[in-house]
C-alpha atoms as one frame of an Amber mdcrd trajectory, in Angstrom:
protein
  21.799  -1.833  -1.959  23.896  -1.210  -5.261  24.625  -4.269  -7.584  28.301
  -4.662  -7.691  28.319  -4.752 -11.517  26.336  -1.428 -12.004  28.524   1.631
 -13.245  28.099   4.934 -11.349  26.582   6.221 -14.417  23.778   3.379 -14.254
  23.364   4.089 -10.590  22.531   7.701 -11.187  20.216   6.952 -13.901  18.448
   4.393 -11.672  18.072   7.387  -9.422  16.550   9.443 -12.344  14.303   6.662
 -13.205  12.816   6.383  -9.613  11.973  10.098  -9.979  10.580   9.659 -13.346
   8.279   6.672 -12.040   7.013   9.075  -9.452   5.109  10.998 -12.190   2.925
   7.946 -12.572  -0.411   7.287 -10.873   0.174   5.957  -7.039  -2.908   3.798
  -7.286  -4.318   1.120  -9.592  -3.307  -2.405 -10.725   0.037  -1.426 -12.492
   3.125  -0.141 -10.661   4.798   3.077 -11.118   7.853   2.371 -13.362  10.546
   4.610 -14.843  13.058   4.213 -17.580  16.374   5.916 -18.830  18.071   4.907
 -21.987  21.890   5.528 -22.145  24.096   5.284 -25.052  27.254   3.340 -25.040
  28.950   6.407 -24.013  26.668   6.816 -20.969  24.799   9.817 -22.262  20.897
  10.088 -21.794  19.206   9.048 -25.069  15.631   9.040 -23.816  13.367   9.047
 -20.687  10.034   7.580 -19.879   7.557   6.578 -17.492   4.260   4.502 -17.178
   1.269   6.444 -16.913  -1.388   3.781 -15.991  -3.035   0.820 -17.381  -3.651
   0.767 -21.024  -0.785   3.304 -21.767   2.703   2.264 -22.816   5.173   0.932
 -20.156   8.103   3.011 -19.247  10.548   1.042 -21.655   8.195   1.496 -24.613
   7.616   5.075 -23.521  11.205   6.071 -23.771  11.812   3.969 -27.126   8.986
   5.982 -28.666  10.997   8.976 -28.279  13.795   7.783 -30.406  14.159   7.423
 -34.129  14.012   3.815 -35.328  17.554   2.041 -34.602  18.692   4.871 -32.340
  18.740   2.608 -29.333  20.897  -0.125 -31.020  23.632  -0.690 -28.450  22.106
   1.317 -25.593  21.581   0.336 -21.931  18.145   0.680 -20.616  17.803   1.361
 -16.768  14.385   0.615 -15.478  13.115   0.502 -11.833  11.505  -2.900 -12.478
  12.166  -5.967 -14.347  10.895  -5.452 -17.919   7.776  -7.551 -18.168   7.384
 -10.625 -20.269   3.416 -10.969 -21.064   0.780  -9.580 -23.147  -1.730  -7.612
 -21.519  -3.203  -4.264 -22.941   0.368  -3.785 -24.341   3.153  -6.116 -25.584
   6.163  -7.419 -23.418   8.788  -4.906 -22.636  11.413  -7.489 -22.948  10.638
  -8.034 -26.585  10.328  -4.342 -27.235  13.812  -3.986 -25.784  15.138  -6.770
 -27.921  13.650  -5.582 -31.158  15.052  -2.022 -30.391  18.485  -3.595 -30.250
  19.254  -2.740 -26.722  22.358  -4.412 -25.587  22.107  -4.104 -21.545  19.413
  -3.736 -19.259  19.752  -2.745 -15.599  16.977  -3.059 -13.267  16.102  -2.546
  -9.602  13.597  -5.025  -8.617  12.414  -8.491  -9.925   8.819  -8.686 -11.225
   7.135 -10.757  -8.696   4.104 -11.374 -11.180   2.938 -15.015 -12.193   2.417
 -13.973 -15.608   4.438 -10.980 -16.082   7.863 -12.082 -14.778  10.744 -13.759
 -16.606  11.667 -10.579 -18.578  15.203 -10.965 -17.475  15.607 -14.594 -18.657
  14.142 -13.590 -22.075  16.308 -10.961 -22.588  19.471 -13.026 -21.627  18.322
 -15.773 -23.943  18.407 -13.263 -26.639  21.793 -12.146 -25.943  21.238  -8.969
 -23.993  23.394  -8.431 -20.833  21.128  -8.030 -17.596  22.150  -6.778 -14.366
  19.244  -6.686 -11.488  19.345  -5.368  -7.744  20.576  -1.968  -8.541  19.074
   0.456  -5.844  17.135  -2.300  -4.898  16.265  -0.960  -1.303  15.070   2.304
  -2.819  13.114   0.657  -5.270  11.513  -1.707  -2.663  10.746   1.328  -0.614
   9.243   3.334  -3.404   6.894   0.508  -4.531   6.143  -1.043  -1.409   2.328
  -1.139  -1.554   2.361  -2.526  -5.267   5.019  -5.118  -4.386   3.002  -6.234
  -1.540  -0.084  -6.663  -3.488   1.587  -8.279  -6.333   3.163 -10.829  -3.992
   0.341 -11.643  -1.886  -2.577 -10.911  -4.065  -4.499  -8.561  -1.787  -4.037
  -4.871  -0.308  -2.068  -4.228   2.792  -4.183  -3.890   5.748  -3.941  -1.312
   8.278  -6.179  -1.683  11.292  -6.728   1.643  13.409  -8.447   2.232  16.587
  -8.545   4.976  19.150  -9.043   3.831  22.942  -8.576   4.620  26.504  -5.701
   3.218  28.382  -7.877   0.353  29.539  -8.672  -0.292  25.869 -12.392   1.025
  25.502 -13.575   2.867  22.301 -16.643   4.148  23.815 -18.399   4.883  27.201
 -21.137   2.700  28.317 -23.786   4.833  26.737 -22.095   4.501  23.377 -20.595
   7.926  23.095 -17.158   8.226  21.796 -16.621  11.726  20.228 -13.956  12.512
  21.175 -11.712  10.035  23.074  -8.504  11.385  21.483  -7.560  14.982  20.891
  -7.054  16.950  17.809  -3.522  16.182  17.108  -4.391  12.487  17.005  -7.344
  13.077  14.887  -5.421  15.067  12.323  -2.985  12.055  12.272  -5.697   9.844
  11.199  -6.914  11.922   8.474  -3.468  12.252   7.061  -3.162   8.468   7.286
  -6.608   8.030   5.604  -5.422  10.194   2.635  -2.598   7.928   2.084  -4.560
   4.735   1.771  -6.139   3.468  -1.232  -9.474   2.676   0.424 -11.013   3.017
   4.034 -13.429   0.443   5.522 -16.130   0.175   8.075 -18.627  -2.420   9.166
 -22.386  -1.809   8.510 -22.819  -1.600  12.343 -20.477   1.388  12.532 -21.993
   2.997   9.358 -25.541   2.673  10.649 -24.779   3.626  14.397 -22.269   6.808
  13.436 -23.069   7.524   9.963 -19.262   8.325   9.232 -18.359  10.391   5.998
 -15.245   8.224   5.543 -13.368  11.183   3.885  -9.889  12.591   4.795 -10.295
  16.084   6.040  -8.085  18.968   7.269  -8.531  20.860  10.411 -11.145  23.116
   9.319 -13.264  20.049   8.098 -12.349  20.529   4.107 -11.644  17.738   2.015
  -7.745  16.743   1.493  -6.787  16.485  -2.209  -6.360  12.752  -2.117  -9.334
  10.673  -0.872  -9.539   6.949   0.013 -12.290   4.917  -1.579 -15.099   3.917
   1.095 -15.501   0.384   1.644 -18.535  -0.934   3.669 -18.356  -4.673   4.901
 -21.656  -6.471   5.895 -24.802  -7.450   4.505 -27.280  -4.631   5.690 -27.955
  -2.097   2.918 -26.320   1.382   2.987 -29.167   3.696   3.628 -29.764   6.284
   0.836 -29.078   9.542   2.837 -25.951   8.058   4.459 -23.059  10.468   4.638
 -20.857   7.916   2.729 -23.143   8.265  -0.211 -21.903  11.685  -0.567 -18.335
  10.781  -0.678 -16.209  11.783  -3.855 -15.712   8.059  -4.511 -18.580   5.502
  -4.926 -18.875   3.134  -1.836 -17.890  -0.361  -2.465 -19.936  -2.914  -0.379
 -18.710  -6.423   0.332 -20.271  -9.039   2.395 -17.475  -9.703   4.590 -18.163
 -13.413   4.763 -15.047 -14.305   3.402 -12.250 -11.560   4.013  -9.300 -13.150
   2.071 -11.921 -13.268  -0.971 -12.944  -9.748  -0.525  -9.387  -8.542  -0.104
  -8.511 -10.001  -3.501 -11.577  -8.158  -4.826 -10.477  -4.958  -3.830  -7.031
  -5.943  -5.272  -8.705  -6.491  -8.721  -9.970  -2.840  -8.488  -6.476  -1.436
  -8.117  -6.766  -1.035  -4.142  -3.233  -1.546  -2.721  -3.830  -0.439   0.899
  -6.834  -0.750   2.898  -7.557   1.708   6.333  -9.797  -0.217   8.477 -11.411
   2.193  10.525 -14.203   0.405  12.522 -15.698  -0.480  14.322 -14.633  -3.270
  17.014 -16.243  -6.189  14.998 -14.462  -5.730  11.737 -11.177  -4.960  13.483
 -11.572  -8.226  15.412 -12.409 -10.018  12.122  -9.167  -8.977  10.348  -7.032
  -9.710  13.499  -8.685 -13.049  13.997  -8.146 -14.090  10.276  -4.471 -13.029
  10.362  -5.079 -10.319   7.629  -4.110  -7.366   9.719  -0.512  -6.167   8.479
  -0.138  -3.034  10.599  -1.983  -1.603  13.755  -2.284   2.027  14.761  -3.446
   2.304  17.883  -4.076   5.763  19.382  -4.073   5.748  23.069  -5.832   8.550
  25.156  -4.563   9.120  28.953  -8.176   8.200  30.087 -10.130   5.146  31.532
 -13.643   4.518  31.036 -14.130   0.685  32.085 -17.344  -1.116  30.803 -17.702
  -3.602  27.834 -17.050  -1.268  24.951 -13.467  -2.868  24.006 -11.550  -2.026
  21.028 -11.128  -5.669  20.228 -13.466  -8.489  20.613 -12.910 -12.406  21.224
  -9.996 -13.642  18.890 -10.419 -17.351  19.691  -7.454 -17.272  22.024  -7.550
 -19.672  24.749  -4.334 -19.411  26.522  -1.459 -16.916  26.723   0.632 -19.203
  24.489  -1.735 -18.327  21.646  -1.476 -14.604  21.975  -1.231 -12.706  18.781
   2.261 -11.122  19.167   3.098  -7.867  17.377   6.535  -5.759  17.013   6.528
  -2.151  17.872   7.819  -0.053  14.822   6.806   3.234  16.097   5.711   5.244
  19.159   4.680   8.717  18.673   3.309  11.481  20.985   0.433  13.446  19.495
  -0.624  16.283  21.873  -1.880  14.531  24.901  -2.298  11.233  23.210   0.211
   8.364  22.096   0.277   6.545  18.772   1.750   2.856  18.884   2.344   1.296
  15.312   2.738  -2.297  15.431   3.206  -5.315  12.743   2.505  -8.750  13.430
   5.693 -10.922  14.597   7.063 -13.063  11.964   6.659 -16.732  12.641   9.583
 -18.154  14.750  10.243 -14.653  16.177  11.464 -14.073  19.805   8.981 -14.820
  22.486   8.685 -12.898  25.697  10.600 -14.070  28.700   9.170 -16.695  30.895
   7.293 -14.782  33.912   6.438 -11.561  32.109
């Protein structure tokens, strides 16, 4: 989407600002933001981006590269609405006003309760403001941060690997390996994309998982999720997770919504729930599973070891409904990606 009143020069500057924003840290409590300052004639005066909590915001970073007064009459093109609050740094809206910027073009409105309102403050000071420029691209780029900013919690991805009949282990508890190497490699790739990876203490004590993201040879991938353990039982001293590149975080799991807010406060924007069935069931039952990754192997086991336990659903009308967003073949296995169906979404046909 491109705002109707943005010039072609401003649109190109927004694309450049998004590229600059990508230099910032992908995790943490602050968003990745880029800024391009244009002269009244449309020439680039300066560029900047945000490098993480406590550092200059993108607009201030760009302004700092100019001599005093050089930004007067300029246009600031920024990927996120300039902030309007005092945190570790001052409000960007005020910095732009004091620099004499005449116009501000931004992509996405700031959803923060305390940081929003920058556009109104700029307009009140006589600055022309245009929002929504390349909003779709910026929404996609900032998806994880925007989700957390809007909900107050990380996005939760619940994953399990099962047989066609929904079993995650044989009757004797063995489960290695239900799926093949292609599916397992995909899991590790997705682990590396998440900020944190979670298991319950039952799985931790039974399987002693490392909770790392690894390549086909067992080496650690460059990006590693923070390990999170839900439950009251202590993590054993010699557990594999204690040798993780990041220190494990342990949460009680009695109030998942509160635990997720705690993780958001630690800069966690996405949580990959790896297992086991008890923890996965708890997130689904609480309505806190934002995406399901189900790896299906062409096998059947029977028995009691189901991927998901009791969700408290007593009738088919109360079923948790999802929409498939992707189906992917991975060697002999199939990956199903699903997201909760929005309230009021279409229901299955009668009799199906």
